[in-house]
Amino acid sequence: MSPETSETRYGTLVMRAILACIVLLLLASGAIVARVLTRAASPDPPVDPQEFAIAQARSDLAQDPESPKLHTDLGLALYRVGREQEAADEFSAALGLDAGYGPAAAHLATALWFSGNRDGAVSVLTDYLTENPGDTELRFQLATYQQESGETSAAAGSLRLVLDRTPADAAARYRLGACLEALGERGPAVVQYREALRYSPGYAPAIDALRRMGETP
């Protein structure tokens, strides 16, 4: 074989090798593009926002496990997805860290109440208010539970304590009027309904109560 022939064959082999490399690169590029397009056409399933909130709350709590607020936040996230017992455990843990942490007491009482444990709900609020008598929001919550449980006299007492601190609370005055009416104290009930309207003109429940009693709002 002449040197010219050998050189020609060598050049041919080199060209074929270069072409083969180009073909392989094109095939690889096509595969990458196809993969990207497939992924774009089939996105990952969306994350459930409520489960994400639970995961985030757990992560936050892991950073500060002694925080009553973070225990309460996790409890709320759990409660929203119907995991009531786990939520109650977190609210209880928060109160174990700080017995005066109102949000935990309020949420634990709510969870117990709606699970059917009415006595437990009243007990949680009573214990909390023994140490935190100035919390009118939770005392109003206690009065509401007492009234709905048929403990009308106790509810009236709780509402009077609320009004001692917040006399312009129309909702508290209306509820006190309802308690007094249920106890047969018509005159004082009318007074409370009228007081509710004085502080909140147009307050519909008080107007309805007065009309039902034959009184002019």
PDB file of C-alpha atoms in Angstrom:
ATOM      1  CA  MET A   1       0.000   0.000   0.000  1.00  0.00           C
ATOM      2  CA  SER A   2       1.444   3.388  -1.004  1.00  0.00           C
ATOM      3  CA  PRO A   3       1.951   6.166   1.514  1.00  0.00           C
ATOM      4  CA  GLU A   4      -0.666   8.240  -0.294  1.00  0.00           C
ATOM      5  CA  THR A   5      -3.256   5.475   0.065  1.00  0.00           C
ATOM      6  CA  SER A   6      -2.501   5.018   3.774  1.00  0.00           C
ATOM      7  CA  GLU A   7      -2.804   8.766   4.384  1.00  0.00           C
ATOM      8  CA  THR A   8      -6.118   8.869   2.553  1.00  0.00           C
ATOM      9  CA  ARG A   9      -7.518   5.985   4.605  1.00  0.00           C
ATOM     10  CA  TYR A  10      -6.275   7.533   7.818  1.00  0.00           C
ATOM     11  CA  GLY A  11      -7.964  10.819   6.915  1.00  0.00           C
ATOM     12  CA  THR A  12     -11.170   8.961   6.163  1.00  0.00           C
ATOM     13  CA  LEU A  13     -11.087   7.185   9.532  1.00  0.00           C
ATOM     14  CA  VAL A  14     -10.500  10.469  11.333  1.00  0.00           C
ATOM     15  CA  MET A  15     -13.457  12.085   9.547  1.00  0.00           C
ATOM     16  CA  ARG A  16     -15.673   9.137  10.380  1.00  0.00           C
ATOM     17  CA  ALA A  17     -14.631   9.365  14.030  1.00  0.00           C
ATOM     18  CA  ILE A  18     -15.397  13.093  14.103  1.00  0.00           C
ATOM     19  CA  LEU A  19     -18.801  12.515  12.483  1.00  0.00           C
ATOM     20  CA  ALA A  20     -19.557   9.740  14.972  1.00  0.00           C
ATOM     21  CA  CYS A  21     -18.754  12.106  17.859  1.00  0.00           C
ATOM     22  CA  ILE A  22     -21.014  14.774  16.391  1.00  0.00           C
ATOM     23  CA  VAL A  23     -23.860  12.270  16.024  1.00  0.00           C
ATOM     24  CA  LEU A  24     -23.432  11.123  19.633  1.00  0.00           C
ATOM     25  CA  LEU A  25     -23.469  14.725  20.867  1.00  0.00           C
ATOM     26  CA  LEU A  26     -26.632  15.422  18.914  1.00  0.00           C
ATOM     27  CA  LEU A  27     -28.301  12.312  20.305  1.00  0.00           C
ATOM     28  CA  ALA A  28     -27.306  13.245  23.862  1.00  0.00           C
ATOM     29  CA  SER A  29     -28.598  16.790  23.400  1.00  0.00           C
ATOM     30  CA  GLY A  30     -31.888  15.441  22.063  1.00  0.00           C
ATOM     31  CA  ALA A  31     -32.246  13.160  25.064  1.00  0.00           C
ATOM     32  CA  ILE A  32     -31.654  16.047  27.459  1.00  0.00           C
ATOM     33  CA  VAL A  33     -34.192  18.241  25.677  1.00  0.00           C
ATOM     34  CA  ALA A  34     -36.752  15.422  25.689  1.00  0.00           C
ATOM     35  CA  ARG A  35     -36.173  14.906  29.393  1.00  0.00           C
ATOM     36  CA  VAL A  36     -36.669  18.600  30.153  1.00  0.00           C
ATOM     37  CA  LEU A  37     -39.849  18.737  28.085  1.00  0.00           C
ATOM     38  CA  THR A  38     -41.224  15.609  29.765  1.00  0.00           C
ATOM     39  CA  ARG A  39     -40.526  17.039  33.201  1.00  0.00           C
ATOM     40  CA  ALA A  40     -42.187  20.315  32.218  1.00  0.00           C
ATOM     41  CA  ALA A  41     -45.228  18.433  30.938  1.00  0.00           C
ATOM     42  CA  SER A  42     -45.429  16.327  34.113  1.00  0.00           C
ATOM     43  CA  PRO A  43     -44.710  18.655  37.049  1.00  0.00           C
ATOM     44  CA  ASP A  44     -44.263  17.317  40.563  1.00  0.00           C
ATOM     45  CA  PRO A  45     -47.556  17.011  42.447  1.00  0.00           C
ATOM     46  CA  PRO A  46     -48.306  20.131  44.521  1.00  0.00           C
ATOM     47  CA  VAL A  47     -47.486  20.023  48.229  1.00  0.00           C
ATOM     48  CA  ASP A  48     -50.565  19.994  50.474  1.00  0.00           C
ATOM     49  CA  PRO A  49     -50.462  23.400  52.209  1.00  0.00           C
ATOM     50  CA  GLN A  50     -51.812  22.056  55.494  1.00  0.00           C
ATOM     51  CA  GLU A  51     -49.271  19.249  55.662  1.00  0.00           C
ATOM     52  CA  PHE A  52     -46.576  21.760  54.754  1.00  0.00           C
ATOM     53  CA  ALA A  53     -47.744  23.957  57.644  1.00  0.00           C
ATOM     54  CA  ILE A  54     -47.424  20.990  60.020  1.00  0.00           C
ATOM     55  CA  ALA A  55     -43.931  20.190  58.751  1.00  0.00           C
ATOM     56  CA  GLN A  56     -42.903  23.838  59.073  1.00  0.00           C
ATOM     57  CA  ALA A  57     -44.316  24.057  62.598  1.00  0.00           C
ATOM     58  CA  ARG A  58     -42.435  20.899  63.610  1.00  0.00           C
ATOM     59  CA  SER A  59     -39.242  22.325  62.141  1.00  0.00           C
ATOM     60  CA  ASP A  60     -39.690  25.594  64.031  1.00  0.00           C
ATOM     61  CA  LEU A  61     -40.422  23.742  67.260  1.00  0.00           C
ATOM     62  CA  ALA A  62     -37.299  21.631  66.867  1.00  0.00           C
ATOM     63  CA  GLN A  63     -35.296  24.863  66.941  1.00  0.00           C
ATOM     64  CA  ASP A  64     -36.923  25.996  70.195  1.00  0.00           C
ATOM     65  CA  PRO A  65     -38.717  23.128  71.980  1.00  0.00           C
ATOM     66  CA  GLU A  66     -39.313  25.215  75.118  1.00  0.00           C
ATOM     67  CA  SER A  67     -41.505  27.764  73.318  1.00  0.00           C
ATOM     68  CA  PRO A  68     -45.194  27.635  74.327  1.00  0.00           C
ATOM     69  CA  LYS A  69     -46.060  29.675  71.239  1.00  0.00           C
ATOM     70  CA  LEU A  70     -44.455  27.155  68.880  1.00  0.00           C
ATOM     71  CA  HIS A  71     -46.218  24.249  70.606  1.00  0.00           C
ATOM     72  CA  THR A  72     -49.469  26.144  70.172  1.00  0.00           C
ATOM     73  CA  ASP A  73     -48.725  26.873  66.503  1.00  0.00           C
ATOM     74  CA  LEU A  74     -48.123  23.171  65.875  1.00  0.00           C
ATOM     75  CA  GLY A  75     -51.304  22.333  67.745  1.00  0.00           C
ATOM     76  CA  LEU A  76     -53.311  24.663  65.514  1.00  0.00           C
ATOM     77  CA  ALA A  77     -51.780  23.182  62.368  1.00  0.00           C
ATOM     78  CA  LEU A  78     -52.706  19.689  63.572  1.00  0.00           C
ATOM     79  CA  TYR A  79     -56.201  20.746  64.611  1.00  0.00           C
ATOM     80  CA  ARG A  80     -56.927  22.133  61.144  1.00  0.00           C
ATOM     81  CA  VAL A  81     -56.462  18.685  59.600  1.00  0.00           C
ATOM     82  CA  GLY A  82     -58.611  16.946  62.192  1.00  0.00           C
ATOM     83  CA  ARG A  83     -55.834  15.523  64.379  1.00  0.00           C
ATOM     84  CA  GLU A  84     -57.556  16.706  67.545  1.00  0.00           C
ATOM     85  CA  GLN A  85     -55.758  14.561  70.116  1.00  0.00           C
ATOM     86  CA  GLU A  86     -52.304  15.469  68.830  1.00  0.00           C
ATOM     87  CA  ALA A  87     -53.372  19.107  68.815  1.00  0.00           C
ATOM     88  CA  ALA A  88     -54.616  18.892  72.403  1.00  0.00           C
ATOM     89  CA  ASP A  89     -51.305  17.329  73.410  1.00  0.00           C
ATOM     90  CA  GLU A  90     -49.430  20.294  71.944  1.00  0.00           C
ATOM     91  CA  PHE A  91     -51.701  22.819  73.661  1.00  0.00           C
ATOM     92  CA  SER A  92     -51.196  20.960  76.940  1.00  0.00           C
ATOM     93  CA  ALA A  93     -47.440  20.963  76.386  1.00  0.00           C
ATOM     94  CA  ALA A  94     -47.568  24.725  75.889  1.00  0.00           C
ATOM     95  CA  LEU A  95     -49.429  25.173  79.174  1.00  0.00           C
ATOM     96  CA  GLY A  96     -46.944  22.869  80.864  1.00  0.00           C
ATOM     97  CA  LEU A  97     -44.204  25.283  79.831  1.00  0.00           C
ATOM     98  CA  ASP A  98     -46.214  28.410  80.692  1.00  0.00           C
ATOM     99  CA  ALA A  99     -49.462  28.015  82.608  1.00  0.00           C
ATOM    100  CA  GLY A 100     -50.272  31.646  81.863  1.00  0.00           C
ATOM    101  CA  TYR A 101     -50.089  31.360  78.087  1.00  0.00           C
ATOM    102  CA  GLY A 102     -53.624  32.374  77.140  1.00  0.00           C
ATOM    103  CA  PRO A 103     -53.741  31.209  73.497  1.00  0.00           C
ATOM    104  CA  ALA A 104     -52.871  27.655  74.530  1.00  0.00           C
ATOM    105  CA  ALA A 105     -55.592  27.642  77.198  1.00  0.00           C
ATOM    106  CA  ALA A 106     -58.163  29.043  74.771  1.00  0.00           C
ATOM    107  CA  HIS A 107     -57.350  26.542  72.020  1.00  0.00           C
ATOM    108  CA  LEU A 108     -57.166  23.572  74.389  1.00  0.00           C
ATOM    109  CA  ALA A 109     -60.554  24.473  75.845  1.00  0.00           C
ATOM    110  CA  THR A 110     -61.998  24.815  72.344  1.00  0.00           C
ATOM    111  CA  ALA A 111     -60.585  21.455  71.267  1.00  0.00           C
ATOM    112  CA  LEU A 112     -61.987  19.743  74.367  1.00  0.00           C
ATOM    113  CA  TRP A 113     -65.369  21.432  74.020  1.00  0.00           C
ATOM    114  CA  PHE A 114     -65.902  20.395  70.427  1.00  0.00           C
ATOM    115  CA  SER A 115     -64.669  16.871  71.112  1.00  0.00           C
ATOM    116  CA  GLY A 116     -67.496  16.550  73.643  1.00  0.00           C
ATOM    117  CA  ASN A 117     -65.403  16.963  76.785  1.00  0.00           C
ATOM    118  CA  ARG A 118     -67.310  19.965  78.115  1.00  0.00           C
ATOM    119  CA  ASP A 119     -66.251  19.507  81.721  1.00  0.00           C
ATOM    120  CA  GLY A 120     -62.623  19.391  80.610  1.00  0.00           C
ATOM    121  CA  ALA A 121     -63.033  22.616  78.637  1.00  0.00           C
ATOM    122  CA  VAL A 122     -64.568  24.443  81.600  1.00  0.00           C
ATOM    123  CA  SER A 123     -61.865  23.058  83.898  1.00  0.00           C
ATOM    124  CA  VAL A 124     -59.036  24.308  81.663  1.00  0.00           C
ATOM    125  CA  LEU A 125     -60.471  27.823  81.572  1.00  0.00           C
ATOM    126  CA  THR A 126     -61.265  27.864  85.282  1.00  0.00           C
ATOM    127  CA  ASP A 127     -57.719  26.834  86.178  1.00  0.00           C
ATOM    128  CA  TYR A 128     -56.240  29.406  83.828  1.00  0.00           C
ATOM    129  CA  LEU A 129     -58.447  32.237  85.112  1.00  0.00           C
ATOM    130  CA  THR A 130     -57.603  31.440  88.723  1.00  0.00           C
ATOM    131  CA  GLU A 131     -54.073  32.617  87.963  1.00  0.00           C
ATOM    132  CA  ASN A 132     -55.023  35.163  85.268  1.00  0.00           C
ATOM    133  CA  PRO A 133     -58.241  36.819  86.457  1.00  0.00           C
ATOM    134  CA  GLY A 134     -57.859  39.826  84.196  1.00  0.00           C
ATOM    135  CA  ASP A 135     -58.190  37.932  80.911  1.00  0.00           C
ATOM    136  CA  THR A 136     -61.666  39.042  79.855  1.00  0.00           C
ATOM    137  CA  GLU A 137     -61.611  37.196  76.521  1.00  0.00           C
ATOM    138  CA  LEU A 138     -61.112  33.802  78.140  1.00  0.00           C
ATOM    139  CA  ARG A 139     -63.591  34.650  80.905  1.00  0.00           C
ATOM    140  CA  PHE A 140     -66.150  35.416  78.204  1.00  0.00           C
ATOM    141  CA  GLN A 141     -65.311  32.057  76.601  1.00  0.00           C
ATOM    142  CA  LEU A 142     -65.840  30.390  79.988  1.00  0.00           C
ATOM    143  CA  ALA A 143     -69.167  32.196  80.432  1.00  0.00           C
ATOM    144  CA  THR A 144     -70.279  31.014  76.991  1.00  0.00           C
ATOM    145  CA  TYR A 145     -69.472  27.397  77.838  1.00  0.00           C
ATOM    146  CA  GLN A 146     -71.155  27.678  81.236  1.00  0.00           C
ATOM    147  CA  GLN A 147     -74.282  29.128  79.655  1.00  0.00           C
ATOM    148  CA  GLU A 148     -74.434  26.455  76.959  1.00  0.00           C
ATOM    149  CA  SER A 149     -73.925  23.751  79.603  1.00  0.00           C
ATOM    150  CA  GLY A 150     -76.914  25.022  81.573  1.00  0.00           C
ATOM    151  CA  GLU A 151     -74.797  26.536  84.355  1.00  0.00           C
ATOM    152  CA  THR A 152     -76.744  29.776  84.067  1.00  0.00           C
ATOM    153  CA  SER A 153     -75.934  31.273  87.470  1.00  0.00           C
ATOM    154  CA  ALA A 154     -72.222  30.561  87.023  1.00  0.00           C
ATOM    155  CA  ALA A 155     -72.331  32.087  83.549  1.00  0.00           C
ATOM    156  CA  ALA A 156     -74.006  35.224  84.897  1.00  0.00           C
ATOM    157  CA  GLY A 157     -71.286  35.528  87.521  1.00  0.00           C
ATOM    158  CA  SER A 158     -68.554  35.192  84.906  1.00  0.00           C
ATOM    159  CA  LEU A 159     -70.216  37.788  82.676  1.00  0.00           C
ATOM    160  CA  ARG A 160     -70.455  40.271  85.535  1.00  0.00           C
ATOM    161  CA  LEU A 161     -66.709  39.901  86.035  1.00  0.00           C
ATOM    162  CA  VAL A 162     -66.186  40.578  82.333  1.00  0.00           C
ATOM    163  CA  LEU A 163     -68.329  43.700  82.534  1.00  0.00           C
ATOM    164  CA  ASP A 164     -66.488  44.937  85.614  1.00  0.00           C
ATOM    165  CA  ARG A 165     -63.457  45.347  83.342  1.00  0.00           C
ATOM    166  CA  THR A 166     -65.122  46.027  79.974  1.00  0.00           C
ATOM    167  CA  PRO A 167     -68.487  47.669  80.657  1.00  0.00           C
ATOM    168  CA  ALA A 168     -69.015  48.591  76.986  1.00  0.00           C
ATOM    169  CA  ASP A 169     -68.950  44.957  75.828  1.00  0.00           C
ATOM    170  CA  ALA A 170     -72.325  44.633  74.106  1.00  0.00           C
ATOM    171  CA  ALA A 171     -72.003  40.876  73.560  1.00  0.00           C
ATOM    172  CA  ALA A 172     -71.326  40.308  77.261  1.00  0.00           C
ATOM    173  CA  ARG A 173     -74.303  42.472  78.233  1.00  0.00           C
ATOM    174  CA  TYR A 174     -76.561  40.596  75.833  1.00  0.00           C
ATOM    175  CA  ARG A 175     -75.440  37.229  77.208  1.00  0.00           C
ATOM    176  CA  LEU A 176     -75.897  38.450  80.771  1.00  0.00           C
ATOM    177  CA  GLY A 177     -79.407  39.558  79.829  1.00  0.00           C
ATOM    178  CA  ALA A 178     -80.110  36.085  78.407  1.00  0.00           C
ATOM    179  CA  CYS A 179     -78.878  34.463  81.617  1.00  0.00           C
ATOM    180  CA  LEU A 180     -81.011  36.758  83.776  1.00  0.00           C
ATOM    181  CA  GLU A 181     -84.032  36.101  81.582  1.00  0.00           C
ATOM    182  CA  ALA A 182     -83.486  32.347  81.923  1.00  0.00           C
ATOM    183  CA  LEU A 183     -83.282  32.787  85.701  1.00  0.00           C
ATOM    184  CA  GLY A 184     -86.657  34.572  85.687  1.00  0.00           C
ATOM    185  CA  GLU A 185     -85.238  38.048  86.275  1.00  0.00           C
ATOM    186  CA  ARG A 186     -87.143  39.821  83.521  1.00  0.00           C
ATOM    187  CA  GLY A 187     -86.556  43.415  84.615  1.00  0.00           C
ATOM    188  CA  PRO A 188     -82.738  43.127  84.971  1.00  0.00           C
ATOM    189  CA  ALA A 189     -82.640  41.210  81.692  1.00  0.00           C
ATOM    190  CA  VAL A 190     -84.367  44.060  79.847  1.00  0.00           C
ATOM    191  CA  VAL A 191     -81.899  46.496  81.393  1.00  0.00           C
ATOM    192  CA  GLN A 192     -78.958  44.494  80.064  1.00  0.00           C
ATOM    193  CA  TYR A 193     -80.464  44.202  76.588  1.00  0.00           C
ATOM    194  CA  ARG A 194     -80.992  47.963  76.520  1.00  0.00           C
ATOM    195  CA  GLU A 195     -77.461  48.539  77.776  1.00  0.00           C
ATOM    196  CA  ALA A 196     -76.148  46.345  74.960  1.00  0.00           C
ATOM    197  CA  LEU A 197     -77.957  48.604  72.492  1.00  0.00           C
ATOM    198  CA  ARG A 198     -76.668  51.726  74.216  1.00  0.00           C
ATOM    199  CA  TYR A 199     -73.090  50.605  73.694  1.00  0.00           C
ATOM    200  CA  SER A 200     -73.711  49.046  70.290  1.00  0.00           C
ATOM    201  CA  PRO A 201     -76.730  50.615  68.521  1.00  0.00           C
ATOM    202  CA  GLY A 202     -78.349  48.177  66.145  1.00  0.00           C
ATOM    203  CA  TYR A 203     -77.017  45.104  67.958  1.00  0.00           C
ATOM    204  CA  ALA A 204     -79.405  42.560  66.415  1.00  0.00           C
ATOM    205  CA  PRO A 205     -79.498  39.884  69.161  1.00  0.00           C
ATOM    206  CA  ALA A 206     -80.512  42.469  71.773  1.00  0.00           C
ATOM    207  CA  ILE A 207     -83.171  43.951  69.474  1.00  0.00           C
ATOM    208  CA  ASP A 208     -84.616  40.482  68.816  1.00  0.00           C
ATOM    209  CA  ALA A 209     -84.630  39.664  72.538  1.00  0.00           C
ATOM    210  CA  LEU A 210     -86.496  42.853  73.445  1.00  0.00           C
ATOM    211  CA  ARG A 211     -89.063  42.339  70.705  1.00  0.00           C
ATOM    212  CA  ARG A 212     -89.576  38.744  71.792  1.00  0.00           C
ATOM    213  CA  MET A 213     -90.249  40.016  75.319  1.00  0.00           C
ATOM    214  CA  GLY A 214     -92.754  42.560  74.005  1.00  0.00           C
ATOM    215  CA  GLU A 215     -90.431  45.473  74.681  1.00  0.00           C
ATOM    216  CA  THR A 216     -89.601  48.330  72.361  1.00  0.00           C
ATOM    217  CA  PRO A 217     -85.900  48.293  71.427  1.00  0.00           C
TER     218      PRO A 217
END
